[in-house]
mmCIF file of C-alpha atoms in Angstrom:
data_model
loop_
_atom_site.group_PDB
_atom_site.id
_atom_site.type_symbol
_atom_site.label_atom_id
_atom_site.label_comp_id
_atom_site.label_asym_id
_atom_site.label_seq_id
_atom_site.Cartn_x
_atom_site.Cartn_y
_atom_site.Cartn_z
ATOM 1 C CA UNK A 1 47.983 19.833 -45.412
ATOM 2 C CA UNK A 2 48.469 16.416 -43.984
ATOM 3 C CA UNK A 3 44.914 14.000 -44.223
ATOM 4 C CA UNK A 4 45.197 11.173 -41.378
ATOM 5 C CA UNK A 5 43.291 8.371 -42.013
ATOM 6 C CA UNK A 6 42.705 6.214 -38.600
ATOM 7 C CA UNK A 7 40.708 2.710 -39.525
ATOM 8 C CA UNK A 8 39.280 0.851 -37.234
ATOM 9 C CA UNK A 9 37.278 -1.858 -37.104
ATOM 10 C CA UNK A 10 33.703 -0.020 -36.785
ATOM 11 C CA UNK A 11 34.357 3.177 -38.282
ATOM 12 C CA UNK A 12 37.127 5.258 -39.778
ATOM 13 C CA UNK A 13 38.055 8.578 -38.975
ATOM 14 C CA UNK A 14 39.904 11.077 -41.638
ATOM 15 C CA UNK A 15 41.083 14.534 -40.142
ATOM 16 C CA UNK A 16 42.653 17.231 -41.630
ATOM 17 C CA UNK A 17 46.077 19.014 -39.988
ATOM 18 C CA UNK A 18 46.948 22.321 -41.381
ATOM 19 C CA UNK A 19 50.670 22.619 -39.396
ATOM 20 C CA UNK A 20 48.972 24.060 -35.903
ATOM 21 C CA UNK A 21 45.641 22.504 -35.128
ATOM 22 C CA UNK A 22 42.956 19.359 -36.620
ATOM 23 C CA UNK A 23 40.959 21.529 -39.065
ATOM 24 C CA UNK A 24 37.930 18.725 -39.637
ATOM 25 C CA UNK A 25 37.313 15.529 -38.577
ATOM 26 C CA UNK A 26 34.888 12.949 -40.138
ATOM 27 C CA UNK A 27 34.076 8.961 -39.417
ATOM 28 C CA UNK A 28 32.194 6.769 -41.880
ATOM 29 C CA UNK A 29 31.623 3.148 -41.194
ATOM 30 C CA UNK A 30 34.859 0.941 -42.467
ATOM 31 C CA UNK A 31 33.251 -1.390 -44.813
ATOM 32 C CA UNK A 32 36.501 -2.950 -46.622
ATOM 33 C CA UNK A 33 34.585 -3.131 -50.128
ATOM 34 C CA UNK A 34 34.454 0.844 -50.257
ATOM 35 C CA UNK A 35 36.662 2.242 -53.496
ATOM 36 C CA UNK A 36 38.732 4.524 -53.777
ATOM 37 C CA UNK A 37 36.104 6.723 -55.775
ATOM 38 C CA UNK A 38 33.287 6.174 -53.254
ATOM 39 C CA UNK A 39 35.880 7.447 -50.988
ATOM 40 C CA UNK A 40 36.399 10.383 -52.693
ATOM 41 C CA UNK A 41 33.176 11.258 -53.512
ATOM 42 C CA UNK A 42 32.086 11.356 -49.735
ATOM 43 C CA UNK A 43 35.171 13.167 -48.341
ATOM 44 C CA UNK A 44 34.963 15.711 -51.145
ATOM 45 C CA UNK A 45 31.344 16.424 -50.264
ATOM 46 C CA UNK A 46 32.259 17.327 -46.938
ATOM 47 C CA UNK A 47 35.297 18.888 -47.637
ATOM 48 C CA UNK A 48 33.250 21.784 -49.785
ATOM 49 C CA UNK A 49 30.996 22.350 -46.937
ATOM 50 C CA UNK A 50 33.934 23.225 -44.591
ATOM 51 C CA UNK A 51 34.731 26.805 -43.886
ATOM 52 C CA UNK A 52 38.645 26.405 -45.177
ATOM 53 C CA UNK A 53 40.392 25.752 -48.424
ATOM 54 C CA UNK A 54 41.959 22.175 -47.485
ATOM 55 C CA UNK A 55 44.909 21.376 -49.762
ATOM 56 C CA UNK A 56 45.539 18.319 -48.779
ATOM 57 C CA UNK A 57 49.466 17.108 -50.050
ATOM 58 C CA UNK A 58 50.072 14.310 -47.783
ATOM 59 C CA UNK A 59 48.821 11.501 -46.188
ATOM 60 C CA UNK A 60 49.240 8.929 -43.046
ATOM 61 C CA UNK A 61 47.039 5.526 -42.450
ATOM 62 C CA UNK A 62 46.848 3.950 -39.423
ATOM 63 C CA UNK A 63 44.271 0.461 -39.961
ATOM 64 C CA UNK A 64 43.613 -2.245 -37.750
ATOM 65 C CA UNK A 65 41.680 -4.242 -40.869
ATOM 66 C CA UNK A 66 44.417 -4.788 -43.797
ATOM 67 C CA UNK A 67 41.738 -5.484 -46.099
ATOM 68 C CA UNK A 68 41.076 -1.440 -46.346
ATOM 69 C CA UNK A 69 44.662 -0.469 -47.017
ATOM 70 C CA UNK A 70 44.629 -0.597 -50.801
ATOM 71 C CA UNK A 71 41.479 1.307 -51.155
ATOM 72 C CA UNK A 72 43.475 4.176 -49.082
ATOM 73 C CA UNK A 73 46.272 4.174 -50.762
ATOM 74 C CA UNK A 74 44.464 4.229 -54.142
ATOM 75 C CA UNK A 75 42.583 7.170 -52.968
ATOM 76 C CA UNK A 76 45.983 9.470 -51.485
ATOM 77 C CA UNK A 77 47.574 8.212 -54.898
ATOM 78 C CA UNK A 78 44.638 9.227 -57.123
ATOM 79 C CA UNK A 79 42.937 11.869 -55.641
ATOM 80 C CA UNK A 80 45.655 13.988 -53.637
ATOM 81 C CA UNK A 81 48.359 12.720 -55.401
ATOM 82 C CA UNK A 82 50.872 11.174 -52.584
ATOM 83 C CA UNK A 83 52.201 7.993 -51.634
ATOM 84 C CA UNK A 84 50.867 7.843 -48.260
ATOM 85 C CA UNK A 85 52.819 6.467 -44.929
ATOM 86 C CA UNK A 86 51.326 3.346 -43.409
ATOM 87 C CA UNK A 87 51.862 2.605 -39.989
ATOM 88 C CA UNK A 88 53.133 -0.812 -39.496
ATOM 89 C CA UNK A 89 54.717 -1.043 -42.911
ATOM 90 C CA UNK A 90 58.756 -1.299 -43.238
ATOM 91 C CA UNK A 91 58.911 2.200 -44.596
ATOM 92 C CA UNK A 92 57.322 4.073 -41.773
ATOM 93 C CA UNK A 93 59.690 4.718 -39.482
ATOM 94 C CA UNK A 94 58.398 4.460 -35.572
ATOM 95 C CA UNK A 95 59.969 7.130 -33.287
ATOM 96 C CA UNK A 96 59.732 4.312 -30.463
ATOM 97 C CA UNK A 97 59.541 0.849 -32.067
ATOM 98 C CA UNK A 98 57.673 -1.720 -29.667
ATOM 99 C CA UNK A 99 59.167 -3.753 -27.186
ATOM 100 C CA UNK A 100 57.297 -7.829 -27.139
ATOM 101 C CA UNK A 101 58.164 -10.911 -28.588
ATOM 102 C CA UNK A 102 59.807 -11.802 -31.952
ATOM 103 C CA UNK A 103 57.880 -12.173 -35.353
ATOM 104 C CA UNK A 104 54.883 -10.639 -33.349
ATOM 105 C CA UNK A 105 52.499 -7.928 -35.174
ATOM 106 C CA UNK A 106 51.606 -5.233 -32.790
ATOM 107 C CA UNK A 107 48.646 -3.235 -33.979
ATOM 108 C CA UNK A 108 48.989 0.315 -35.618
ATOM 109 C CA UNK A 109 46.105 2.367 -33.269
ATOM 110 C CA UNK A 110 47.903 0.731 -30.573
ATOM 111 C CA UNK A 111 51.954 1.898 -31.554
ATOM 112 C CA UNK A 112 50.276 5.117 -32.611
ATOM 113 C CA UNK A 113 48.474 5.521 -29.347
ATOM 114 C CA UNK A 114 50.802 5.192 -26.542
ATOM 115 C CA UNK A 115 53.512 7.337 -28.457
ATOM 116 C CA UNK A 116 50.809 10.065 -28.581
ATOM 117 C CA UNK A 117 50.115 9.353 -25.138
ATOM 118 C CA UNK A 118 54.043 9.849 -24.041
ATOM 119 C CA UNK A 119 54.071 12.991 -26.236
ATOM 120 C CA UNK A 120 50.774 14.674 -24.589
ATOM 121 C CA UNK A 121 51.049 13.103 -20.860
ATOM 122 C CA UNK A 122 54.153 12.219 -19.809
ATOM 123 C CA UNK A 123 55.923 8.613 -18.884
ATOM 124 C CA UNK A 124 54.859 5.263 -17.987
ATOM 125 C CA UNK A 125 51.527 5.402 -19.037
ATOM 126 C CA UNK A 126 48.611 3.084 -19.452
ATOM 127 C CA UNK A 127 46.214 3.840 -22.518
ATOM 128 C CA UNK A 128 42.825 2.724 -22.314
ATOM 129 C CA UNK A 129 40.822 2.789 -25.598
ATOM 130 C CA UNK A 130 37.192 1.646 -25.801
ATOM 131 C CA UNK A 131 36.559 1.262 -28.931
ATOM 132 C CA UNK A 132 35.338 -2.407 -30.683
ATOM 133 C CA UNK A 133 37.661 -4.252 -28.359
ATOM 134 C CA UNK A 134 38.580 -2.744 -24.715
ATOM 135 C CA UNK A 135 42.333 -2.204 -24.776
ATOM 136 C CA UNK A 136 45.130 -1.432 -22.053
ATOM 137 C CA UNK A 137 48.331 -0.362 -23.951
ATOM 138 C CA UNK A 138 51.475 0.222 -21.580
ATOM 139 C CA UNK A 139 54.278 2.300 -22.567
ATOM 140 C CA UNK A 140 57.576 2.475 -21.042
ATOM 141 C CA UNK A 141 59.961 6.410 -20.240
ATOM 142 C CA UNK A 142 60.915 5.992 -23.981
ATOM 143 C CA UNK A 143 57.217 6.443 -25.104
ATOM 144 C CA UNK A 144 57.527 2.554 -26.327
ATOM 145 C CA UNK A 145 54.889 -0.199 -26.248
ATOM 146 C CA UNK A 146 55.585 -3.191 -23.910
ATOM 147 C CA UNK A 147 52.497 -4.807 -23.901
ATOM 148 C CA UNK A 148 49.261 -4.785 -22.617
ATOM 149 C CA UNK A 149 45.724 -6.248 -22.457
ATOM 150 C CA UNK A 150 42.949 -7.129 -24.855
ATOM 151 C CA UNK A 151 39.391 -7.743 -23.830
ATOM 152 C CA UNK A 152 35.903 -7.464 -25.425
ATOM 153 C CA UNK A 153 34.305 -4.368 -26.315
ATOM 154 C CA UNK A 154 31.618 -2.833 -24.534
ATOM 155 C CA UNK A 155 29.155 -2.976 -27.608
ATOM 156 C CA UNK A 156 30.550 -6.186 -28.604
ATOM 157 C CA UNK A 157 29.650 -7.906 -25.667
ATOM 158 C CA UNK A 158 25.734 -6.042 -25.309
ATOM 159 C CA UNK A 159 25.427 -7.688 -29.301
ATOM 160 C CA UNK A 160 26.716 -10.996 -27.895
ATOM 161 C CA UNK A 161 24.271 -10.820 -24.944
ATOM 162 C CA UNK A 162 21.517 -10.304 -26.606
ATOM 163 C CA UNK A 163 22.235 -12.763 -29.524
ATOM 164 C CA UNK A 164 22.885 -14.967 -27.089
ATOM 165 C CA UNK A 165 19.728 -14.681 -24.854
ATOM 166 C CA UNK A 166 16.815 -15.002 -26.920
ATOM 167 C CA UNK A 167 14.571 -13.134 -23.770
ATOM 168 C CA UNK A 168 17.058 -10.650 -23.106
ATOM 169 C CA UNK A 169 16.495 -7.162 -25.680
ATOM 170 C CA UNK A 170 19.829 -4.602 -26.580
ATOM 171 C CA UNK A 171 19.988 -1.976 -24.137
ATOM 172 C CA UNK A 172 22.151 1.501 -24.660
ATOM 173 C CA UNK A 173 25.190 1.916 -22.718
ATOM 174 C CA UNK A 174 24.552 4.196 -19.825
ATOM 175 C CA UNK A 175 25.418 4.673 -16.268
ATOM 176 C CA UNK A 176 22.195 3.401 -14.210
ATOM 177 C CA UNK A 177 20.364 5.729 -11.952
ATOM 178 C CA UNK A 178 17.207 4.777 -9.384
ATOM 179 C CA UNK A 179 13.874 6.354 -10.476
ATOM 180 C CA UNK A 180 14.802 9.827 -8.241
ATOM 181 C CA UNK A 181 18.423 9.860 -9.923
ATOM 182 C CA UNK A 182 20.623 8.397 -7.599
ATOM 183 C CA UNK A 183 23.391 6.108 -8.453
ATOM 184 C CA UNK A 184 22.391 2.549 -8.221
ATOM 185 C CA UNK A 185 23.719 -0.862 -9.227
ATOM 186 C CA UNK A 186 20.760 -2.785 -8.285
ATOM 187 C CA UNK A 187 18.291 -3.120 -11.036
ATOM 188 C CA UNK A 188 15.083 -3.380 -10.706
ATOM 189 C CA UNK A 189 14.167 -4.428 -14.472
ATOM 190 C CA UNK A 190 15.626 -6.204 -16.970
ATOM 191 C CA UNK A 191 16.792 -2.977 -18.896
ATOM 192 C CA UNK A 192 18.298 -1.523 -15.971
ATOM 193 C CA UNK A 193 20.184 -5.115 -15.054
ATOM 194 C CA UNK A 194 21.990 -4.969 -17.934
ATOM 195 C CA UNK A 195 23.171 -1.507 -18.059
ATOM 196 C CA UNK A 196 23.996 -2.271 -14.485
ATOM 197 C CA UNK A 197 26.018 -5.358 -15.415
ATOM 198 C CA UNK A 198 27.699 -3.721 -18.510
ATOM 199 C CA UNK A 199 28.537 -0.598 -16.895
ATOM 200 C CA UNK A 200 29.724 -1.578 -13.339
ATOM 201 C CA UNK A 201 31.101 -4.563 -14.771
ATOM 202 C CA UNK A 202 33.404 -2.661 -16.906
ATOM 203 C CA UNK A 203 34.379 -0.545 -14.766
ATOM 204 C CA UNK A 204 35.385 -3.130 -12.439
ATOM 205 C CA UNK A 205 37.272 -4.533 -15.138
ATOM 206 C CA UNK A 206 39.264 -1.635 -15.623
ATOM 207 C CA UNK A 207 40.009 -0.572 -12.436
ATOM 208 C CA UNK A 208 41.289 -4.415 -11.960
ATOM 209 C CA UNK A 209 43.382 -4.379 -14.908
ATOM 210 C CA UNK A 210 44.984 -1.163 -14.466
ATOM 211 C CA UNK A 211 45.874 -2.348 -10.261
ATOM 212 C CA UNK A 212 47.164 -5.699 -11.601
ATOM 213 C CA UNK A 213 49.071 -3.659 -14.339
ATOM 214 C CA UNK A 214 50.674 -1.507 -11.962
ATOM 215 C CA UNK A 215 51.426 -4.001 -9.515
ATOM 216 C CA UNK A 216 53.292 -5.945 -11.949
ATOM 217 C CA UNK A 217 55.402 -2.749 -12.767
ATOM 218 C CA UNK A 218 56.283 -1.577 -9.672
ATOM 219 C CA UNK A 219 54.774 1.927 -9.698
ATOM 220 C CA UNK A 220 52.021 4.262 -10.066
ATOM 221 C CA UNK A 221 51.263 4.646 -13.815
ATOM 222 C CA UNK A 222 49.273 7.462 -15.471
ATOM 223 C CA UNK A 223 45.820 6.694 -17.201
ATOM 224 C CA UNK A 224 44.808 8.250 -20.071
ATOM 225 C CA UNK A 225 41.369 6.623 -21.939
ATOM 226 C CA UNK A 226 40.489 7.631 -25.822
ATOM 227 C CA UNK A 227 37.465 6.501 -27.246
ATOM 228 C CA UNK A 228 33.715 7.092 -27.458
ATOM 229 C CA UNK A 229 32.852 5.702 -24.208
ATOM 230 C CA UNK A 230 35.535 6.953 -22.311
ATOM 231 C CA UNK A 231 33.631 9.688 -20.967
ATOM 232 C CA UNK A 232 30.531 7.755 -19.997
ATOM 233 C CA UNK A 233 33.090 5.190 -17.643
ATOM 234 C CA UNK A 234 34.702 8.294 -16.262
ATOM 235 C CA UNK A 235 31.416 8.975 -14.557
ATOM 236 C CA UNK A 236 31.990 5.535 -12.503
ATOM 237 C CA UNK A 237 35.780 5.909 -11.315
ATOM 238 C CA UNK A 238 38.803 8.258 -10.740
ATOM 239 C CA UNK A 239 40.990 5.745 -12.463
ATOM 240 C CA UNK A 240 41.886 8.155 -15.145
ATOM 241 C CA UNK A 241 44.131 11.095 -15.004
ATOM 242 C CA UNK A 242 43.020 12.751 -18.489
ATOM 243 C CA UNK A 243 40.617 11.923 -21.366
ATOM 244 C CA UNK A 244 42.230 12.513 -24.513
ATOM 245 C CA UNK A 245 39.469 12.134 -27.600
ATOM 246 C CA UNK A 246 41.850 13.017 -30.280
ATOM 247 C CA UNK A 247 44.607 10.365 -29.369
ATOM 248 C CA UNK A 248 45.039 8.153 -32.708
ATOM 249 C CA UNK A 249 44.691 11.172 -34.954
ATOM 250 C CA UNK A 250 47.355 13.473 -33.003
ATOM 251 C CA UNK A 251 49.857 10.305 -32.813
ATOM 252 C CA UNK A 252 49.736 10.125 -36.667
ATOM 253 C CA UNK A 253 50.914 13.294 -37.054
ATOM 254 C CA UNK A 254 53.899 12.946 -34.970
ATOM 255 C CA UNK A 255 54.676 10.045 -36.787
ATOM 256 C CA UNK A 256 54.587 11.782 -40.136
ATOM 257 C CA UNK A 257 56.607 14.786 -38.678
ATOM 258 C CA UNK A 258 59.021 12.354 -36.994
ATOM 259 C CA UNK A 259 59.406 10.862 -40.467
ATOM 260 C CA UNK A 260 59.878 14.095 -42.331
ATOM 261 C CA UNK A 261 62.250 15.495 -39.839
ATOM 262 C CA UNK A 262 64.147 12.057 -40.836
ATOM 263 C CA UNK A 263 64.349 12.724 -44.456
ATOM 264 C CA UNK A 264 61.715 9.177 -45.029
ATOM 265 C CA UNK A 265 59.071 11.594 -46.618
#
């Protein structure tokens, strides 16, 4: 069975393929001081409450903090005895290597994404992922990524706010109502201002982004958003064609098939 590891910079995500379908997935917080051990110990506990035998024989990392890779790879090495494939490193192989500048370091989630996104949806795509930062990934027919956008998360910037604005408190991330459910976007407390401002504000963010984006290109480009709050936005706009929660995890394993069917593993 193939383990894919998917760090990012809040949490981490491990999830279990058996050849046909994800079998389990789990997310603990990515703390880069975590061992291999403490790893182990915590996946194994779960592992034994799961309703299948999971032999797990090899292993694929996708991390957007470097500073966790040598815990994983201790742990695959140790524990399930494989030399795992990192994306990003010289000896994965990338079905569609990106398309940008010389000498510059594209991150994994984001390679891994829009590949997965070409695979499950089609061409000329635009991946939106909310996770710690708000992303726009474009990929061209080939699957490849070209390029795209980076801008602040929507949690980030609610912590920034209110470390910034001593009178201001942390608010949850919703989409505001009026008092007899309606949608509104004027607020009529400070609570409701902010979840106004957050949530309207992003989505007028992304609905910018993705016109500019497809301006600049020429044509009309799918839409496909991954992440936790993807679901919550897609209550504010029609922007997006699909939702697709299990993005990272399913492009990992067609990068580890793509590099066994090439002899690499």
């Amino acid at each position: 069975m193939l383990l894919c590891i998917d760090t990012g910079n809040t949490n981490t995500v491990f999830s279990v393929w058996d050849g046909e379908r994800f079998l389990s997935h789990w997310r603990i917080a990515t703390d880069h001081t975590r061992t291999a051990d403490e790893y182990y110990v915590w996946l194994e506990t779960l592992i034994s409450l799961t309703h299948f035998e999971l032999d797990i024989d090899r292993c694929i990392i996708s991390s957007t903090v470097p500073r966790v890779v040598f815990n994983l790879r201790v742990l695959c090495n140790r524990y399930f005895n494989t030399r795992p494939l990192v994306v990003g490193k010289p000896d994965c192989l990338l079905p569609a290597p990106p398309k940008v500048d010389a000498g510059v370091t594209v991150g994994p989630d984001r390679i891994v994404n829009t590949w997965a996104a070409h695979e499950r949806h089609g061409d000329d795509l635009i991946v939106v992922d909310f996770g710690t930062a708000t992303t726009f990934d474009v990929a061209d027919p080939t699957g490849a990524y070209i390029g795209g956008v980076i801008a602040p998360g929507v949690n980030l910037s609610l912590e920034a706010l209110h470390m910034g604005a001593a009178s201001l408190p942390h608010v949850d991330v919703t989409k505001p109502t009026s008092t007899n459910g309606t949608e509104t976007v004027i607020g009529t407390n400070t609570v409701a201002c902010i979840q106004s401002g957050i949530f309207w504000g992003y989505i007028g963010l992304v609905e910018g982004i993705i016109s500019r984006i497809r301006a600049e290109r020429g044509r009309d480009m799918k839409v496909i958003a991954t992440g936790g709050l993807a679901p919550l936005f897609e209550q504010g706009t029609d922007v997006f064609d699909s939702i697709d929660d299990d993005l990272t995890v399913h492009g990992l394993r067609l990068i580890y098939d793509y590099n066994k069917e090439a002899g690499n593993v």
